Short mmCIF file of C-alpha atoms in Angstrom, two decimals:
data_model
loop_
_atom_site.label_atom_id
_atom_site.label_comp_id
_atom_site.label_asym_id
_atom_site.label_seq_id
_atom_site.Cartn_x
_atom_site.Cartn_y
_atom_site.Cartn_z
CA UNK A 8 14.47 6.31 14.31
CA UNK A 9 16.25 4.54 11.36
CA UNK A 10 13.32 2.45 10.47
CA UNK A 11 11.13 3.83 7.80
CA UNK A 12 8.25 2.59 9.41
CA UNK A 13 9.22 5.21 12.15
CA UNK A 14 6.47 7.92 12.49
CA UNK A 15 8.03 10.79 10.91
CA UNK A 16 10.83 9.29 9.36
CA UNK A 17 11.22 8.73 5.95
CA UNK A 18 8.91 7.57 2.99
CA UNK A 19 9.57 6.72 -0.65
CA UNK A 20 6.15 7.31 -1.71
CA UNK A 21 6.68 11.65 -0.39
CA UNK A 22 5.09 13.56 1.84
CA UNK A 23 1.31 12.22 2.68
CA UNK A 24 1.50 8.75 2.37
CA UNK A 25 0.34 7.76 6.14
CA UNK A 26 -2.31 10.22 5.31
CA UNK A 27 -3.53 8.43 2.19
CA UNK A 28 -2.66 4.99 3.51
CA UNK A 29 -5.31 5.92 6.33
CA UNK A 30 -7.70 7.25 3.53
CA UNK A 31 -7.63 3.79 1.72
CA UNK A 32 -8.09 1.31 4.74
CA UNK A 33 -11.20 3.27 6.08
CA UNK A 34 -12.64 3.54 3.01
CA UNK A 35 -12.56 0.24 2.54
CA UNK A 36 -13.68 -0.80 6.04
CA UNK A 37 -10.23 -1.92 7.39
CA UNK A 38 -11.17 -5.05 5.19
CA UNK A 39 -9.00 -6.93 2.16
CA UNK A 40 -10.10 -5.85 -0.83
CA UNK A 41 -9.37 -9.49 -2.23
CA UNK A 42 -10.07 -11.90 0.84
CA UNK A 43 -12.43 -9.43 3.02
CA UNK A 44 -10.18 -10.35 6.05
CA UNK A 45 -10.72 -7.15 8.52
CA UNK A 46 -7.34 -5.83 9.95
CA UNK A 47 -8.40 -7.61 13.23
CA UNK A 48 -8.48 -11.19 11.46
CA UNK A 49 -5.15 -10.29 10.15
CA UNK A 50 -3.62 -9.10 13.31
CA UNK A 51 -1.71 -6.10 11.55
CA UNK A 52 -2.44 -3.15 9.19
CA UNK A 53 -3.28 -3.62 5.29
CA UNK A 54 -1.22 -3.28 3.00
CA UNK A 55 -1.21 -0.61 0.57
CA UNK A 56 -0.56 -2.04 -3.28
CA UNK A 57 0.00 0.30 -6.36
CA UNK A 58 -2.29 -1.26 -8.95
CA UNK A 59 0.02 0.61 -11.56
CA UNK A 60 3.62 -0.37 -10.19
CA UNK A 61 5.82 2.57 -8.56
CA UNK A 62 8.75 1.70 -10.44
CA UNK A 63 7.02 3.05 -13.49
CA UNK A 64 6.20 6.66 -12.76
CA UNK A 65 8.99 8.67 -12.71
CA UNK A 66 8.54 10.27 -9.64
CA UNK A 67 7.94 7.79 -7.20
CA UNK A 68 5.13 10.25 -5.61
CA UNK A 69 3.14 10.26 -8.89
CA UNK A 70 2.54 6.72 -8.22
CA UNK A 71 0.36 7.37 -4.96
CA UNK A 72 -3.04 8.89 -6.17
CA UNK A 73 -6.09 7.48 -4.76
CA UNK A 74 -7.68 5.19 -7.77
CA UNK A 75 -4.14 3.54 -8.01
CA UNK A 76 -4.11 2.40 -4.37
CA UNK A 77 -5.78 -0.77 -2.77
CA UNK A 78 -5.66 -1.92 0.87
CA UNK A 79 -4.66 -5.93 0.88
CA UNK A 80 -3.63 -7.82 3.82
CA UNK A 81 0.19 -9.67 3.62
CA UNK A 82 -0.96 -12.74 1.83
CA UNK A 83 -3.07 -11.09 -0.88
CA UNK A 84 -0.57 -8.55 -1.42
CA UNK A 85 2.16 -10.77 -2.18
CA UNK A 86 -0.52 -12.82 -4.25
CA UNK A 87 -0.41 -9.40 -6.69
CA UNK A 88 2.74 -8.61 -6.86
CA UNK A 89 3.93 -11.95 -7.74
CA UNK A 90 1.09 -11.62 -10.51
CA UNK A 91 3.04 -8.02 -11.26
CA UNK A 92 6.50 -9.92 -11.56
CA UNK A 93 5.18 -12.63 -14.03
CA UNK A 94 4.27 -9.79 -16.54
#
């Protein structure tokens, strides 16, 4: 119930973000936008990435509109924001 992975608890992204996170992945077939590994491949749920970093935005819900999200699986994700860091 702690765990902000627990449906219902807690999100820093506000209210809708399961909803949107479930927007991207279908739209993109449940597939890495940067590998094309399918969430089965990967064993787990993509990741959604900010193109535009969070941190940035004020708010941190300002951050979460659609053209600024992309589904990545673990390993591409980390790829990007490693990329994000070095800038």
């Amino acid at each position: 119930e702690n765990n902000p992975s627990w449906k219902g608890g807690w999100t820093p992204h506000g209210k809708g973000w399961t909803i949107v996170c479930s927007v991207v992945r279908k739209e993109q077939g449940y597939a890495c936008a940067d590998c094309g590994k399918n969430e089965k491949e990967i064993g787990r749920s993509l990741d959604i990435h900010h193109s535009i970093p969070a941190r940035l935005f004020k708010r941190k819900a300002d951050a979460s509109f659609r053209t600024n999200l992309v589904g990545l699986c673990h390993i591409c994700h980390m790829k990007r924001e490693s990329q994000i860091q070095l800038l």
